[in-house]
Short mmCIF file of C-alpha atoms in Angstrom, two decimals:
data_model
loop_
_atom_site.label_atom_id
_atom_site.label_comp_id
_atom_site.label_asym_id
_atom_site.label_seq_id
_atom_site.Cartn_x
_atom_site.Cartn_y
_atom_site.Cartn_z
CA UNK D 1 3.29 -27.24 15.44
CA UNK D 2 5.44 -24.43 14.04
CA UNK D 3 5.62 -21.18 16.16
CA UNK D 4 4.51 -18.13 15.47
CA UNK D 5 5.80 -15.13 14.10
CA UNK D 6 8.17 -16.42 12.28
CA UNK D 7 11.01 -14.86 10.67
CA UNK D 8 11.75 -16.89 7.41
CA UNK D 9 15.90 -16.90 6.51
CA UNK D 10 16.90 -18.33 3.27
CA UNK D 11 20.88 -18.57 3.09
CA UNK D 12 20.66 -19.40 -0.49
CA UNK D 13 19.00 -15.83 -1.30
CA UNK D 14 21.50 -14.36 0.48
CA UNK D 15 23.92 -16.10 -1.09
CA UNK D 16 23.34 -14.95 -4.24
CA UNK D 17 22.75 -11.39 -3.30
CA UNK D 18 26.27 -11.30 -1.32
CA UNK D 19 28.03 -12.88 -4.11
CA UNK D 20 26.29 -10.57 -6.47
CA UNK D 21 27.86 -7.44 -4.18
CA UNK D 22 31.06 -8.65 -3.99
CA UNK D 23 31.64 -9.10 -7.87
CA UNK D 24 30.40 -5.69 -8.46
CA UNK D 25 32.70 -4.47 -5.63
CA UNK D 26 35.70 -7.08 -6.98
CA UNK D 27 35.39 -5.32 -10.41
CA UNK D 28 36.20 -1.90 -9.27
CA UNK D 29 38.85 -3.04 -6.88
CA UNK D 30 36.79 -2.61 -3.92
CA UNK D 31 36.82 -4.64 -0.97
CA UNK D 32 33.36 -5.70 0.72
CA UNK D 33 33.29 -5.70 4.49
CA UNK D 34 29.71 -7.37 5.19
CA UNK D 35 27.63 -6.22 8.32
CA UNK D 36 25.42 -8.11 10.29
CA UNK D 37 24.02 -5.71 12.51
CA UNK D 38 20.39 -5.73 10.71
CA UNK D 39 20.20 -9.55 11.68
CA UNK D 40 21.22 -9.16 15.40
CA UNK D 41 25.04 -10.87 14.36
CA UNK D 42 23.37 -14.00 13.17
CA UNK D 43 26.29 -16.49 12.99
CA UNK D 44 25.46 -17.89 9.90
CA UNK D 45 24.84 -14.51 8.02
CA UNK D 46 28.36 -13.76 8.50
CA UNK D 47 29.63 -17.63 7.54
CA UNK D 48 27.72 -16.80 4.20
CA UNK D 49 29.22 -13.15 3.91
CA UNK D 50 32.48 -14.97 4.54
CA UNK D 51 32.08 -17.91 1.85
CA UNK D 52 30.93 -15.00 -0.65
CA UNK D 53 34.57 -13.12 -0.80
CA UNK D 54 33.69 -10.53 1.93
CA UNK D 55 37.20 -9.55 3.42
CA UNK D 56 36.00 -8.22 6.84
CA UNK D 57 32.86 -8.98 9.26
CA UNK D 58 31.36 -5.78 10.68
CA UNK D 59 29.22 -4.53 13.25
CA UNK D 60 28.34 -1.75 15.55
CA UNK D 61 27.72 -4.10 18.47
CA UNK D 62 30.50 -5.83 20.58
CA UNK D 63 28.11 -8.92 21.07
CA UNK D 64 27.02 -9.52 17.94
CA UNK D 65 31.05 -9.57 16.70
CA UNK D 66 31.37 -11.97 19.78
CA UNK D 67 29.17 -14.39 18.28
CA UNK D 68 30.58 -13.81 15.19
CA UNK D 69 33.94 -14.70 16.33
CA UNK D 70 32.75 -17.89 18.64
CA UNK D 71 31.44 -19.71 15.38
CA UNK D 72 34.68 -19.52 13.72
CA UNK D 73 34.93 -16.68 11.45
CA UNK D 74 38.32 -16.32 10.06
CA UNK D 75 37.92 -13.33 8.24
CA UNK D 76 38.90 -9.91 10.70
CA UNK D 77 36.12 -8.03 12.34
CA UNK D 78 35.35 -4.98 12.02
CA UNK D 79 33.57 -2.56 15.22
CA UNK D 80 31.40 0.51 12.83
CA UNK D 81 30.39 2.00 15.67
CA UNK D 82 33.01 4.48 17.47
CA UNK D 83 33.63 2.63 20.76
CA UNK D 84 32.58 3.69 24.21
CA UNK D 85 36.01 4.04 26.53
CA UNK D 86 34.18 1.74 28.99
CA UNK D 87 34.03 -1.39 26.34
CA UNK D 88 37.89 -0.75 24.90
CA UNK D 89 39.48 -4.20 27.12
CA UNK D 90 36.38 -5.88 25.51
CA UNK D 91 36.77 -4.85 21.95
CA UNK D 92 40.41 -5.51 21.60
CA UNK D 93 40.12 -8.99 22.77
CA UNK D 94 37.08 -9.59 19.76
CA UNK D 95 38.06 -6.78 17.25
CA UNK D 96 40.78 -6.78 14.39
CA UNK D 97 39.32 -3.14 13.53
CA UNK D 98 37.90 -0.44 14.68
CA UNK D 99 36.24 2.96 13.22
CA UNK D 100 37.86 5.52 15.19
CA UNK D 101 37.11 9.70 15.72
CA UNK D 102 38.32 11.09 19.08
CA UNK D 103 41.54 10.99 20.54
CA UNK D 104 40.44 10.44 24.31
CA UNK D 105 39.86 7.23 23.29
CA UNK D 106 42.35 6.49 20.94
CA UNK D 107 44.84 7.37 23.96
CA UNK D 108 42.75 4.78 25.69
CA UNK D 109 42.56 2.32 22.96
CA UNK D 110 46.31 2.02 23.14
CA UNK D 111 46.49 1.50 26.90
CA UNK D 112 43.90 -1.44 26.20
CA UNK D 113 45.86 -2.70 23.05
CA UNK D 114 49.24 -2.86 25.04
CA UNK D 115 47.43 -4.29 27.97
CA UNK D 116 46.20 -7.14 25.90
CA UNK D 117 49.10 -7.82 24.43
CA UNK D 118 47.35 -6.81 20.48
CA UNK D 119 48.30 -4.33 17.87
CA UNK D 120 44.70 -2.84 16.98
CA UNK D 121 43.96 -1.33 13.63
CA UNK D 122 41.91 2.17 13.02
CA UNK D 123 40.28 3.67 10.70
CA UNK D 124 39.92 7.36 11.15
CA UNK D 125 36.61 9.00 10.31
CA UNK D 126 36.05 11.96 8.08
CA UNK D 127 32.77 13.91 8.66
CA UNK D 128 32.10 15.11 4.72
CA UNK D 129 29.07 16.63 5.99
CA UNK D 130 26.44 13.59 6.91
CA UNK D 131 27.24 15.45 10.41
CA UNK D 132 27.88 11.70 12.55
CA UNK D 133 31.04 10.73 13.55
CA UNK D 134 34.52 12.23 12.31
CA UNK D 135 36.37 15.17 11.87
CA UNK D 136 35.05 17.99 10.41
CA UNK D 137 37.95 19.59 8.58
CA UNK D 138 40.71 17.92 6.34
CA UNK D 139 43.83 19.05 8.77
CA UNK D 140 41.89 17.71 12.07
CA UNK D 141 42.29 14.54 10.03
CA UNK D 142 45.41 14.87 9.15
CA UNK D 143 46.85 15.88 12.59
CA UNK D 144 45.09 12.91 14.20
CA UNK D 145 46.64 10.13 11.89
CA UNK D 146 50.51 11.73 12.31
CA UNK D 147 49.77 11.50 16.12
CA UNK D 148 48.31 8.00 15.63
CA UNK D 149 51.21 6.92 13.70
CA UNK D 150 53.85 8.52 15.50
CA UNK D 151 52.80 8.26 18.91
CA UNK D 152 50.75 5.61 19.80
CA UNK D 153 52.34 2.11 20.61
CA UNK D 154 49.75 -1.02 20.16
CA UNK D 155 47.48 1.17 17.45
CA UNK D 156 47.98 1.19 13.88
CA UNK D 157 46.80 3.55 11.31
CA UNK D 158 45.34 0.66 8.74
CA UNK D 159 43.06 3.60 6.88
CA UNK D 160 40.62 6.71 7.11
CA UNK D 161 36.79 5.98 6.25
CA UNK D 162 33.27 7.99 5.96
CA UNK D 163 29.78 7.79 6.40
CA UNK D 164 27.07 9.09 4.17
CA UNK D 165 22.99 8.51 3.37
CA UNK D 166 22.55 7.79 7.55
CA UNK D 167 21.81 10.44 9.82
CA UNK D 168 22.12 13.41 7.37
CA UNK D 169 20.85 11.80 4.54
CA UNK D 170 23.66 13.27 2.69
CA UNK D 171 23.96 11.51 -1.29
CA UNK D 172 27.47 9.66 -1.71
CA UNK D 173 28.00 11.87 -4.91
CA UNK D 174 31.44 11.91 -6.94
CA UNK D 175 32.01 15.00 -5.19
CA UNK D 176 32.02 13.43 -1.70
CA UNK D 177 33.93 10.56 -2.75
CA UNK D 178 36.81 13.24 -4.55
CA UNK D 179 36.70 14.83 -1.00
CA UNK D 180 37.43 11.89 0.47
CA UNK D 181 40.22 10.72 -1.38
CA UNK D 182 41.86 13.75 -1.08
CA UNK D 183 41.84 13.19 2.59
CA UNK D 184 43.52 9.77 2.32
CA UNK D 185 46.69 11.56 0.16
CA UNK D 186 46.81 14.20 2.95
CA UNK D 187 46.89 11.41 5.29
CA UNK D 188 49.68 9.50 3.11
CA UNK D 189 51.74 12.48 2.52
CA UNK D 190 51.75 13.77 6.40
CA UNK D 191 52.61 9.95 7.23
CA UNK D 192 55.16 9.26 4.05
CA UNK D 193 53.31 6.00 3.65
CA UNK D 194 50.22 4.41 1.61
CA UNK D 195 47.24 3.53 3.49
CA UNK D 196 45.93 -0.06 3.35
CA UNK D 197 41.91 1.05 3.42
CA UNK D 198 40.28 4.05 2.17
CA UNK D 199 36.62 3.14 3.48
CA UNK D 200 33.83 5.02 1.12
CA UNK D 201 30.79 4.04 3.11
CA UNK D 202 28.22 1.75 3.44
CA UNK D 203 25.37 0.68 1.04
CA UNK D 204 24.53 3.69 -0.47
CA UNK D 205 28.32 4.65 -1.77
CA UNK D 206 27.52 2.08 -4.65
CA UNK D 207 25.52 4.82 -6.37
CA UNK D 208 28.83 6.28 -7.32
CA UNK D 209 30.61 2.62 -8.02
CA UNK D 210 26.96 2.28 -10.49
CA UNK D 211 27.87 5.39 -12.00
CA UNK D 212 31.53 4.86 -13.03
CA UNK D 213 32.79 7.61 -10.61
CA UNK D 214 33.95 6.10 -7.27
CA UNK D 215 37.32 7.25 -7.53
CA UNK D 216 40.21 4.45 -7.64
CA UNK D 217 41.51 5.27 -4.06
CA UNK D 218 38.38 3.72 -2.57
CA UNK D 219 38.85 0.38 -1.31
CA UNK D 220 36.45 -0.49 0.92
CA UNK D 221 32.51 -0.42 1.28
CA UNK D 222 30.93 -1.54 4.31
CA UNK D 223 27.70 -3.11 2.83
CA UNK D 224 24.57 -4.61 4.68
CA UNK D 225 21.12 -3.60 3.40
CA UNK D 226 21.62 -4.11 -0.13
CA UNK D 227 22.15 -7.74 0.59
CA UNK D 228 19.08 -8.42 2.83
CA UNK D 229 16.53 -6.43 1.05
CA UNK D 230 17.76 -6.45 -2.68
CA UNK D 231 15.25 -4.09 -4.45
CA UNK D 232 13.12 -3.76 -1.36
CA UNK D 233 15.45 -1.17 0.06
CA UNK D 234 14.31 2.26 0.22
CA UNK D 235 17.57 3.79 -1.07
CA UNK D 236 17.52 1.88 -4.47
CA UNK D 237 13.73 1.97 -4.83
CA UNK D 238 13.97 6.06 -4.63
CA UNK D 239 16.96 6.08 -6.78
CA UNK D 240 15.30 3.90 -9.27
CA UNK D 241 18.55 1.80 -9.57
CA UNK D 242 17.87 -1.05 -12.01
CA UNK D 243 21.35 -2.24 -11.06
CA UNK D 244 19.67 -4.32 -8.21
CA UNK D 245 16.46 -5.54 -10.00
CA UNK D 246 17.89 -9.10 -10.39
CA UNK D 247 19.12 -9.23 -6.46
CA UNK D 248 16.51 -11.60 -4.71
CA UNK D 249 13.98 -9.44 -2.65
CA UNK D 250 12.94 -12.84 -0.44
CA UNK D 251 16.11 -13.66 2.00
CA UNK D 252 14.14 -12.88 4.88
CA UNK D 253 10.36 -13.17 5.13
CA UNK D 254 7.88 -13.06 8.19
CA UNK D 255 5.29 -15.36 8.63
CA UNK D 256 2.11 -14.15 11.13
CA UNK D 257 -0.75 -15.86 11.76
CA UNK D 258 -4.28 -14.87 11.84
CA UNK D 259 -6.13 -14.10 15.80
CA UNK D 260 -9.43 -12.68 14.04
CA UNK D 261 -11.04 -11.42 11.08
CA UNK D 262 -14.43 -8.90 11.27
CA UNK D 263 -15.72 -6.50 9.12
CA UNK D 264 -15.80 -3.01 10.71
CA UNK D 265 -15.61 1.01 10.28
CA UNK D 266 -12.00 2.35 8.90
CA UNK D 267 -12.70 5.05 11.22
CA UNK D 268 -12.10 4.86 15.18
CA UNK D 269 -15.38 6.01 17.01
CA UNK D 270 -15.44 8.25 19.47
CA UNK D 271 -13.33 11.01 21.18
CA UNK D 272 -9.73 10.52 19.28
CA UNK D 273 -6.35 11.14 21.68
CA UNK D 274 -3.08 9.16 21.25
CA UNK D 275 -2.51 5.73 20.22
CA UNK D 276 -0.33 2.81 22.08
CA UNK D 277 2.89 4.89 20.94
CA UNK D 278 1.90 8.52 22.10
CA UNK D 279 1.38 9.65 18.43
CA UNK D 280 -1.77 11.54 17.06
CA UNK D 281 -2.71 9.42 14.21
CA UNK D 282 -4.76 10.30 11.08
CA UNK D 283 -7.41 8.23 9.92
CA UNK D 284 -9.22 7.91 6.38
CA UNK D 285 -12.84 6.65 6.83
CA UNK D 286 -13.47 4.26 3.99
CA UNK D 287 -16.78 2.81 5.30
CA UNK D 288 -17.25 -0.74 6.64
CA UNK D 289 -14.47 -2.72 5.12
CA UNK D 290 -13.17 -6.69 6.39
CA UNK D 291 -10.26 -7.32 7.80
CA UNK D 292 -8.05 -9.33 9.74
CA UNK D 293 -5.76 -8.82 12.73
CA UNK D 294 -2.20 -10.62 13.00
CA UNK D 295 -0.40 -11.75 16.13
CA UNK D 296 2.33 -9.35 15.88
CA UNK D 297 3.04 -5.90 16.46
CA UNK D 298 5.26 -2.40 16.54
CA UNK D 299 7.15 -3.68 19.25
CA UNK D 300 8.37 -6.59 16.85
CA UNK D 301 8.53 -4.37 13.06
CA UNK D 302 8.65 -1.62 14.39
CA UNK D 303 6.52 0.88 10.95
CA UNK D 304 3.95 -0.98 9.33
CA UNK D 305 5.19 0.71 6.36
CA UNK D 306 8.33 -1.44 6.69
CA UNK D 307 5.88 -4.64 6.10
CA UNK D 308 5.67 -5.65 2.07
CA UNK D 309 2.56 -7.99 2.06
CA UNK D 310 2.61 -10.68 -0.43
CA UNK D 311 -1.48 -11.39 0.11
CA UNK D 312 -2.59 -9.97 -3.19
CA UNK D 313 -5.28 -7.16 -2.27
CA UNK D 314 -4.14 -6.76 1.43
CA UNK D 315 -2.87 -3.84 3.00
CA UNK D 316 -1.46 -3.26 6.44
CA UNK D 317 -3.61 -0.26 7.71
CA UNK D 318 -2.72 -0.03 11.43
CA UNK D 319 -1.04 -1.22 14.47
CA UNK D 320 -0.26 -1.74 17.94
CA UNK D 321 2.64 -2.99 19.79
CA UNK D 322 1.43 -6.47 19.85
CA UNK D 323 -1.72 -6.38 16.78
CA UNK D 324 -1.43 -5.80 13.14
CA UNK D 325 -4.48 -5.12 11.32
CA UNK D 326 -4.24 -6.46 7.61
CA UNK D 327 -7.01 -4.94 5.47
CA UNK D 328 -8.37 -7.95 3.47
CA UNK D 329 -11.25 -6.25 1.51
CA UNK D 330 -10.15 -6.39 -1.64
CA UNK D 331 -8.41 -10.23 -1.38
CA UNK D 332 -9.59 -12.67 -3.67
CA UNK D 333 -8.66 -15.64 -1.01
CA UNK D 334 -10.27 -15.61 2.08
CA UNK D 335 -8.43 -15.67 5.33
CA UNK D 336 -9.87 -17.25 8.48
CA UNK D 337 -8.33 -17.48 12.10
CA UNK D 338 -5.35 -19.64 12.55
CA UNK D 339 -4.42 -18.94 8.50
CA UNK D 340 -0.56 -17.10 7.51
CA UNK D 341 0.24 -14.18 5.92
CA UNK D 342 3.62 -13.36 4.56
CA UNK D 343 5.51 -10.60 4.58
CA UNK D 344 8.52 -9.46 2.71
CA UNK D 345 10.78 -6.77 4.73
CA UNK D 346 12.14 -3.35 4.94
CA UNK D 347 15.44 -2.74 6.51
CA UNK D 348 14.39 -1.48 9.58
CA UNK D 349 11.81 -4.60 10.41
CA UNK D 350 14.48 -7.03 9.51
CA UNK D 351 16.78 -5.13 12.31
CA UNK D 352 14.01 -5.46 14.83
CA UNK D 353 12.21 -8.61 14.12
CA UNK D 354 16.04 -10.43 14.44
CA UNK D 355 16.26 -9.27 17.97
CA UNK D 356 12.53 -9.78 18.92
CA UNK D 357 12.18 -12.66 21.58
CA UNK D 358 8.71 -12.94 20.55
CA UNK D 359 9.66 -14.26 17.00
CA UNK D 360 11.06 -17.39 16.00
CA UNK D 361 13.73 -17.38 13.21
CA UNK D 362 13.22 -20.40 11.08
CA UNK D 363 16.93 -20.85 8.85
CA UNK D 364 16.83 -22.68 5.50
CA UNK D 365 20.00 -23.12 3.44
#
């Protein structure tokens, strides 16, 4: 018997949403790297990013690239999060690449590089106002690629990159992308050489590549979500993209099973505090209404609003760390105890349900 959850993976989905990507990117001379971190650096999500054209494999974690590079990956990897000093030895002995900000650890990078015996390759970050990594100010840049390039033994200066839409929610407009390329011909003129990558950002710099404006000095995009959502994605669901209505929305799907179904109030009774996560929730009594509750939880999905149910007339109404409840009211097709419900995914639940060890990923090619 089958266990549950189960996280459904099909590779041919992906397939076609990858390959999709990387012609749009191919078309406007762009370069795909394809990250795995949303599915915990399965393997054989980056053997199909790889098969599909993408030059580079990326990650933020040092494990998940590990894996990566243990099943054979021949394309270079990429590190997207700026490294800790502590993991440098480690990350030049799996790394081609690295996204790069402060020059403490650049100094240590090349000690580890040299050590090692490697030449490691950098992108420098540019902060165009998303406010995570990178320097602020165009000549902060600029000084810290001429000391890269002229002082550092073991490093070498393969680009400059940014990152918009993550923790400042800041749009990838033409504007940002101009800004950016004027940083990479500061870069090249205080150097007195081209740059080989001029990285624009991850999935939500193909608004501007959509829009005819990504400027021709953009190379690379660092792409993930797009490809394991397709139009489920919050990003091109807001933005109304119809660019992505043909990408397949079903490469990963969760399967939960049924633990009990009850009619009951909508509304807790009693004296209301916190729930299981220390929030104060707010409820909307509906009456007595039947539903059902699923043997999974926050501590798998993480937001029930990150759950698409496919059960016509269900909705997910409430949760727990370990219990979903699924109202089934309005569902034409009755659901009894032991039955499956099916879930198409959100970003963030494919991120968490990948690394859950309560879920079992089920692969299908």
């Amino acid at each position: 018997m089958k266990k549950r959850p189960t996280l459904v993976v099909d590779h041919s989905a992906l397939r076609e949403n990858m390959s999709m990507v990387t012609g749009w990117c191919r078309d406007a001379g762009i370069d795909v790297a394809g990250v795995v971190k949303a599915t915990t650096g399965m393997a054989s999500v980056a053997l199909d990013y790889e098969s599909c054209g993408a030059r580079w494999i990326a990650s933020s974690r040092l494990e998940q690239l590990a894996r990566v590079k243990d099943a054979g990956v021949k394309v270079p990897l990429l590190m997207i999060r700026v490294p800790m000093i502590s993991e440098l030895d480690e990350m030049v002995r799996i790394c081609d690449y690295s996204l790069q900000s402060e020059l403490d650890t650049l100094k240590a990078l090349e000690r580890a590089a040299l050590s090692a015996g490697v030449t490691h390759n950098v992108i420098l970050m540019a902060d165009l106002g998303d406010l995570r990594e990178g320097c602020f100010e165009k000549e902060e840049l600029v000084d810290l690629a001429k000391y890269v390039e002229d002082r550092l033994d073991g490093i070498h200066l393969a680009g400059i990159g940014t990152n918009l839409g993550c923790v400042g929610s800041v749009k990838p407009t033409e504007e940002k992308m101009l800004m950016l390329a004027d940083r990479a011909e500061a870069v090249e003129q205080a150097i007195g050489r081209p740059l080989e990558i001029v990285s624009g950002g991850a999935t939500s710099s193909l608004m501007p590549l959509f829009d005819g404006v990504m400027p021709p000095k953009i190379n690379m995009l660092r792409i993930g979500a797009i490809v394991f959502c397709g139009p489920n994605e919050d990003l091109f669901t807001c933005y109304g993209r119809q660019e992505v209505s043909e990408m397949r929305d079903d490469a990963f799907v969760l399967e939960a099973e049924v633990i009990e179904t009850n009619t009951k109030p909508t509304h807790p009774i009693g004296e209301l505090g916190v729930d299981a996560f220390g929030k104060k929730a707010v409820y909307t009594d509906r009456g007595r209404r039947r539903r059902a509750i699923l043997a999974i939880g926050r501590a798998d999905y993480g937001d029930i609003d990150d759950l698409i149910p496919q059960l016509e007339g269900s909705e997910v109404t409430m949760a727990s760390g370990d219990h979903t409840i699924l109202d089934i009211e309005d569902c034409k097709e009755i659901l009894r105890v032991g039955d499956i419900v099916r879930f198409k995914l959100k970003y963030s639940a494919i991120l968490r349900l990948t690394a859950s060890e309560n879920v079992t990923i089920e692969e299908r090619n």
